[in-house]
Amino acid sequence: MKPRPSLPCVVALLAALAPPLAAQTKLSGPLARAQGRFGFFAVSPDGARVVYTAEQELFGAPELFVAPVDGSALAWKLSGPYGGGEVVRVLFTPDSARVVYVLDGAGELCSAPADGSAPPVVLASIGCASCDDSDFAFTLSADGSHVLYRDERYDHHPLLAVPVDGSAPAVELGGALPWFLAPFPPVSDGTSVAFLDHEGSVLHLYRRPID
């Protein structure tokens, strides 16, 4: 009967045969305090950048930062000078060129170039008491040219569209019906939007041009 190798020998053999671990690359900057927190992170569709929220400059104020995923540059802030509110939700445009985000507390829908080449713009005041929940619906058109969102400032919560770069004011997509948007985002093919809406107490599916 052949002797069996001991467990330490097996572990040592497996460790020798295992491929070396890849070196880790730190992408985020130092936090304002050791007790500071991170919120969330998201990778751009092209895989070139990662955005994250963190109390990096101000303790108690999670702001939005972006860094190249290869660590070739330091992270930079996208959300601009702190003016109140907490960045809670983020979407990249399909081409990865811009980041759309929500400022909870301030109740603002904002957008900024992902490369930090221009300051952020406020696309709209959305009026949500708590923007960090599923009750506030927003999404991007398929071509990334417009942000579609439900305005929480009014009892009827109309569906609106606004250019992602803030070049024009938001346009209401509603009509004569009471435009209660269902509590989930609409979908869009880039030129038109399809969404569920209430007519009385019954949901119906609608489609209409964005512009």
mmCIF file of C-alpha atoms in Angstrom:
data_model
loop_
_atom_site.group_PDB
_atom_site.id
_atom_site.type_symbol
_atom_site.label_atom_id
_atom_site.label_comp_id
_atom_site.label_asym_id
_atom_site.label_seq_id
_atom_site.Cartn_x
_atom_site.Cartn_y
_atom_site.Cartn_z
ATOM 1 C CA MET A 1 0.000 0.000 0.000
ATOM 2 C CA LYS A 2 1.440 3.305 -1.108
ATOM 3 C CA PRO A 3 1.767 5.985 1.566
ATOM 4 C CA ARG A 4 -0.629 8.889 1.143
ATOM 5 C CA PRO A 5 0.807 12.412 1.025
ATOM 6 C CA SER A 6 0.148 14.458 4.120
ATOM 7 C CA LEU A 7 -2.309 17.342 4.018
ATOM 8 C CA PRO A 8 0.409 20.029 4.377
ATOM 9 C CA CYS A 9 2.213 18.526 1.382
ATOM 10 C CA VAL A 10 -0.976 18.612 -0.710
ATOM 11 C CA VAL A 11 -1.654 22.238 0.244
ATOM 12 C CA ALA A 12 1.920 23.200 -0.598
ATOM 13 C CA LEU A 13 1.694 21.432 -3.967
ATOM 14 C CA LEU A 14 -1.595 23.138 -4.881
ATOM 15 C CA ALA A 15 -0.185 26.524 -3.895
ATOM 16 C CA ALA A 16 2.861 25.933 -6.089
ATOM 17 C CA LEU A 17 0.707 24.949 -9.082
ATOM 18 C CA ALA A 18 -1.830 27.770 -8.689
ATOM 19 C CA PRO A 19 -1.362 30.793 -10.962
ATOM 20 C CA PRO A 20 -0.073 33.909 -9.206
ATOM 21 C CA LEU A 21 -2.716 36.385 -8.047
ATOM 22 C CA ALA A 22 -2.985 39.510 -10.151
ATOM 23 C CA ALA A 23 -1.824 42.691 -8.484
ATOM 24 C CA GLN A 24 -4.621 44.856 -7.073
ATOM 25 C CA THR A 25 -5.036 48.420 -8.316
ATOM 26 C CA LYS A 26 -6.506 50.980 -5.959
ATOM 27 C CA LEU A 27 -8.944 53.216 -7.805
ATOM 28 C CA SER A 28 -10.516 55.369 -5.094
ATOM 29 C CA GLY A 29 -8.934 58.237 -3.204
ATOM 30 C CA PRO A 30 -8.552 58.452 0.577
ATOM 31 C CA LEU A 31 -11.701 59.067 2.615
ATOM 32 C CA ALA A 32 -12.196 62.279 4.569
ATOM 33 C CA ARG A 33 -12.068 60.234 7.797
ATOM 34 C CA ALA A 34 -11.291 56.647 8.630
ATOM 35 C CA GLN A 35 -14.977 56.158 9.524
ATOM 36 C CA GLY A 36 -16.100 57.481 6.134
ATOM 37 C CA ARG A 37 -18.218 55.257 3.935
ATOM 38 C CA PHE A 38 -18.659 54.224 0.345
ATOM 39 C CA GLY A 39 -22.098 54.111 -1.241
ATOM 40 C CA PHE A 40 -22.057 52.194 -4.508
ATOM 41 C CA PHE A 41 -20.091 51.907 -7.736
ATOM 42 C CA ALA A 42 -20.890 51.270 -11.407
ATOM 43 C CA VAL A 43 -18.717 50.485 -14.435
ATOM 44 C CA SER A 44 -19.254 52.342 -17.717
ATOM 45 C CA PRO A 45 -20.634 50.333 -20.669
ATOM 46 C CA ASP A 46 -17.278 50.523 -22.473
ATOM 47 C CA GLY A 47 -15.475 49.268 -19.374
ATOM 48 C CA ALA A 48 -13.098 52.232 -19.290
ATOM 49 C CA ARG A 49 -14.289 54.021 -16.144
ATOM 50 C CA VAL A 50 -15.891 53.312 -12.805
ATOM 51 C CA VAL A 51 -18.015 55.794 -10.865
ATOM 52 C CA TYR A 52 -18.515 55.552 -7.130
ATOM 53 C CA THR A 53 -19.961 57.525 -4.254
ATOM 54 C CA ALA A 54 -17.900 58.115 -1.149
ATOM 55 C CA GLU A 55 -17.270 60.508 1.715
ATOM 56 C CA GLN A 56 -13.934 61.302 0.125
ATOM 57 C CA GLU A 57 -13.742 65.074 0.547
ATOM 58 C CA LEU A 58 -16.402 65.750 3.183
ATOM 59 C CA PHE A 59 -17.340 63.456 6.055
ATOM 60 C CA GLY A 60 -21.078 62.790 6.022
ATOM 61 C CA ALA A 61 -21.485 63.902 2.387
ATOM 62 C CA PRO A 62 -21.249 61.060 -0.168
ATOM 63 C CA GLU A 63 -20.293 62.624 -3.511
ATOM 64 C CA LEU A 64 -19.758 61.208 -6.990
ATOM 65 C CA PHE A 65 -16.272 60.338 -8.238
ATOM 66 C CA VAL A 66 -14.927 58.617 -11.334
ATOM 67 C CA ALA A 67 -11.661 56.849 -12.089
ATOM 68 C CA PRO A 68 -10.180 54.907 -15.015
ATOM 69 C CA VAL A 69 -10.441 51.181 -14.336
ATOM 70 C CA ASP A 70 -6.756 50.661 -15.158
ATOM 71 C CA GLY A 71 -5.702 53.068 -12.405
ATOM 72 C CA SER A 72 -3.813 55.267 -14.861
ATOM 73 C CA ALA A 73 -5.089 58.483 -13.225
ATOM 74 C CA LEU A 74 -6.376 59.616 -9.856
ATOM 75 C CA ALA A 75 -10.119 59.686 -9.276
ATOM 76 C CA TRP A 76 -11.841 63.005 -9.907
ATOM 77 C CA LYS A 77 -15.122 64.399 -8.623
ATOM 78 C CA LEU A 78 -18.054 64.567 -11.021
ATOM 79 C CA SER A 79 -20.743 66.013 -8.781
ATOM 80 C CA GLY A 80 -19.206 69.498 -8.488
ATOM 81 C CA PRO A 81 -18.936 71.644 -5.365
ATOM 82 C CA TYR A 82 -21.012 70.271 -2.513
ATOM 83 C CA GLY A 83 -24.303 72.126 -2.234
ATOM 84 C CA GLY A 84 -26.365 69.707 -0.185
ATOM 85 C CA GLY A 85 -27.949 66.405 -1.051
ATOM 86 C CA GLU A 86 -26.513 62.940 -1.443
ATOM 87 C CA VAL A 87 -25.805 61.189 -4.743
ATOM 88 C CA VAL A 88 -27.938 58.050 -4.590
ATOM 89 C CA ARG A 89 -28.559 56.770 -8.118
ATOM 90 C CA VAL A 90 -26.431 56.769 -11.282
ATOM 91 C CA LEU A 91 -26.810 55.853 -14.957
ATOM 92 C CA PHE A 92 -24.200 55.947 -17.722
ATOM 93 C CA THR A 93 -25.283 56.914 -21.228
ATOM 94 C CA PRO A 94 -24.877 53.994 -23.688
ATOM 95 C CA ASP A 95 -21.767 55.601 -25.213
ATOM 96 C CA SER A 96 -20.240 56.043 -21.712
ATOM 97 C CA ALA A 97 -19.790 59.773 -22.396
ATOM 98 C CA ARG A 98 -22.065 61.139 -19.655
ATOM 99 C CA VAL A 99 -23.277 60.184 -16.197
ATOM 100 C CA VAL A 100 -26.813 60.957 -15.029
ATOM 101 C CA TYR A 101 -27.377 60.985 -11.282
ATOM 102 C CA VAL A 102 -29.926 61.890 -8.629
ATOM 103 C CA LEU A 103 -29.273 64.154 -5.657
ATOM 104 C CA ASP A 104 -31.400 62.967 -2.766
ATOM 105 C CA GLY A 105 -32.400 65.706 -0.356
ATOM 106 C CA ALA A 106 -31.906 68.368 -3.025
ATOM 107 C CA GLY A 107 -34.418 66.560 -5.247
ATOM 108 C CA GLU A 108 -32.441 67.202 -8.441
ATOM 109 C CA LEU A 109 -31.727 65.185 -11.572
ATOM 110 C CA CYS A 110 -28.221 66.007 -12.819
ATOM 111 C CA SER A 111 -25.812 65.121 -15.613
ATOM 112 C CA ALA A 112 -22.062 65.478 -16.119
ATOM 113 C CA PRO A 113 -19.452 64.458 -18.722
ATOM 114 C CA ALA A 114 -17.748 61.279 -17.518
ATOM 115 C CA ASP A 115 -14.321 62.726 -18.335
ATOM 116 C CA GLY A 116 -14.883 65.773 -16.115
ATOM 117 C CA SER A 117 -14.392 68.163 -19.053
ATOM 118 C CA ALA A 118 -17.337 70.354 -17.974
ATOM 119 C CA PRO A 119 -19.197 70.983 -14.717
ATOM 120 C CA PRO A 120 -22.428 69.109 -13.986
ATOM 121 C CA VAL A 121 -25.768 70.534 -15.031
ATOM 122 C CA VAL A 122 -29.097 70.300 -13.232
ATOM 123 C CA LEU A 123 -31.528 68.762 -15.694
ATOM 124 C CA ALA A 124 -34.644 69.121 -13.577
ATOM 125 C CA SER A 125 -36.070 69.490 -10.102
ATOM 126 C CA ILE A 126 -37.897 66.247 -9.458
ATOM 127 C CA GLY A 127 -39.432 66.892 -6.078
ATOM 128 C CA CYS A 128 -39.043 63.444 -4.552
ATOM 129 C CA ALA A 129 -38.993 63.324 -0.774
ATOM 130 C CA SER A 130 -36.738 60.276 -0.970
ATOM 131 C CA CYS A 131 -35.157 59.738 -4.375
ATOM 132 C CA ASP A 132 -33.407 56.573 -3.217
ATOM 133 C CA ASP A 133 -36.384 54.268 -3.698
ATOM 134 C CA SER A 134 -38.234 52.545 -6.505
ATOM 135 C CA ASP A 135 -41.070 55.057 -6.422
ATOM 136 C CA PHE A 136 -38.994 57.555 -8.408
ATOM 137 C CA ALA A 137 -38.712 56.200 -11.944
ATOM 138 C CA PHE A 138 -36.102 57.427 -14.421
ATOM 139 C CA THR A 139 -34.225 55.933 -17.341
ATOM 140 C CA LEU A 140 -32.405 56.853 -20.561
ATOM 141 C CA SER A 141 -33.646 56.657 -24.117
ATOM 142 C CA ALA A 142 -31.927 53.901 -26.112
ATOM 143 C CA ASP A 143 -29.664 56.389 -27.906
ATOM 144 C CA GLY A 144 -28.811 58.164 -24.641
ATOM 145 C CA SER A 145 -30.027 61.546 -25.896
ATOM 146 C CA HIS A 146 -32.832 62.017 -23.345
ATOM 147 C CA VAL A 147 -33.558 61.240 -19.723
ATOM 148 C CA LEU A 148 -37.109 60.052 -19.110
ATOM 149 C CA TYR A 149 -38.415 60.553 -15.614
ATOM 150 C CA ARG A 150 -41.492 60.920 -13.470
ATOM 151 C CA ASP A 151 -41.856 64.297 -11.800
ATOM 152 C CA GLU A 152 -42.722 63.876 -8.135
ATOM 153 C CA ARG A 153 -43.631 67.544 -7.598
ATOM 154 C CA TYR A 154 -47.210 67.093 -8.768
ATOM 155 C CA ASP A 155 -49.997 64.812 -7.610
ATOM 156 C CA HIS A 156 -50.397 63.354 -11.099
ATOM 157 C CA HIS A 157 -46.653 62.485 -11.470
ATOM 158 C CA PRO A 158 -46.319 63.283 -15.186
ATOM 159 C CA LEU A 159 -43.790 61.587 -17.451
ATOM 160 C CA LEU A 160 -41.203 64.017 -18.823
ATOM 161 C CA ALA A 161 -38.215 63.935 -21.171
ATOM 162 C CA VAL A 162 -35.168 66.197 -20.972
ATOM 163 C CA PRO A 163 -31.999 66.275 -23.143
ATOM 164 C CA VAL A 164 -29.191 64.521 -21.293
ATOM 165 C CA ASP A 165 -26.858 67.520 -21.694
ATOM 166 C CA GLY A 166 -29.406 70.019 -20.379
ATOM 167 C CA SER A 167 -29.504 71.901 -23.691
ATOM 168 C CA ALA A 168 -33.295 72.317 -23.517
ATOM 169 C CA PRO A 169 -35.942 72.280 -20.794
ATOM 170 C CA ALA A 170 -37.932 69.173 -19.964
ATOM 171 C CA VAL A 171 -41.045 68.427 -22.006
ATOM 172 C CA GLU A 172 -44.088 66.697 -20.560
ATOM 173 C CA LEU A 173 -45.057 63.615 -22.538
ATOM 174 C CA GLY A 174 -48.513 63.408 -20.993
ATOM 175 C CA GLY A 175 -51.783 64.381 -22.577
ATOM 176 C CA ALA A 176 -55.390 64.823 -21.538
ATOM 177 C CA LEU A 177 -55.400 61.703 -19.370
ATOM 178 C CA PRO A 178 -54.411 61.709 -15.696
ATOM 179 C CA TRP A 179 -50.775 60.714 -16.223
ATOM 180 C CA PHE A 180 -50.044 58.458 -13.275
ATOM 181 C CA LEU A 181 -46.962 56.548 -14.376
ATOM 182 C CA ALA A 182 -46.680 53.011 -13.052
ATOM 183 C CA PRO A 183 -43.902 52.599 -10.441
ATOM 184 C CA PHE A 184 -41.234 51.332 -12.807
ATOM 185 C CA PRO A 185 -39.229 53.018 -15.592
ATOM 186 C CA PRO A 186 -40.513 53.433 -19.140
ATOM 187 C CA VAL A 187 -38.633 51.868 -22.052
ATOM 188 C CA SER A 188 -37.561 53.712 -25.177
ATOM 189 C CA ASP A 189 -36.197 53.063 -28.664
ATOM 190 C CA GLY A 190 -34.550 56.489 -28.859
ATOM 191 C CA THR A 191 -37.220 58.391 -30.796
ATOM 192 C CA SER A 192 -40.346 57.291 -28.957
ATOM 193 C CA VAL A 193 -41.252 55.994 -25.537
ATOM 194 C CA ALA A 194 -43.503 53.135 -24.466
ATOM 195 C CA PHE A 195 -44.901 53.202 -20.961
ATOM 196 C CA LEU A 196 -47.676 51.943 -18.741
ATOM 197 C CA ASP A 197 -50.097 54.480 -17.394
ATOM 198 C CA HIS A 198 -53.375 54.654 -15.539
ATOM 199 C CA GLU A 199 -56.685 55.561 -17.087
ATOM 200 C CA GLY A 200 -58.920 55.674 -14.079
ATOM 201 C CA SER A 201 -58.027 52.532 -12.132
ATOM 202 C CA VAL A 202 -56.933 50.527 -15.191
ATOM 203 C CA LEU A 203 -53.414 50.309 -16.627
ATOM 204 C CA HIS A 204 -52.905 50.709 -20.379
ATOM 205 C CA LEU A 205 -49.816 50.566 -22.593
ATOM 206 C CA TYR A 206 -49.034 53.732 -24.557
ATOM 207 C CA ARG A 207 -46.432 54.875 -27.076
ATOM 208 C CA ARG A 208 -45.576 58.393 -28.203
ATOM 209 C CA PRO A 209 -42.687 60.402 -29.706
ATOM 210 C CA ILE A 210 -40.188 61.896 -27.272
ATOM 211 C CA ASP A 211 -39.888 65.240 -29.116
#
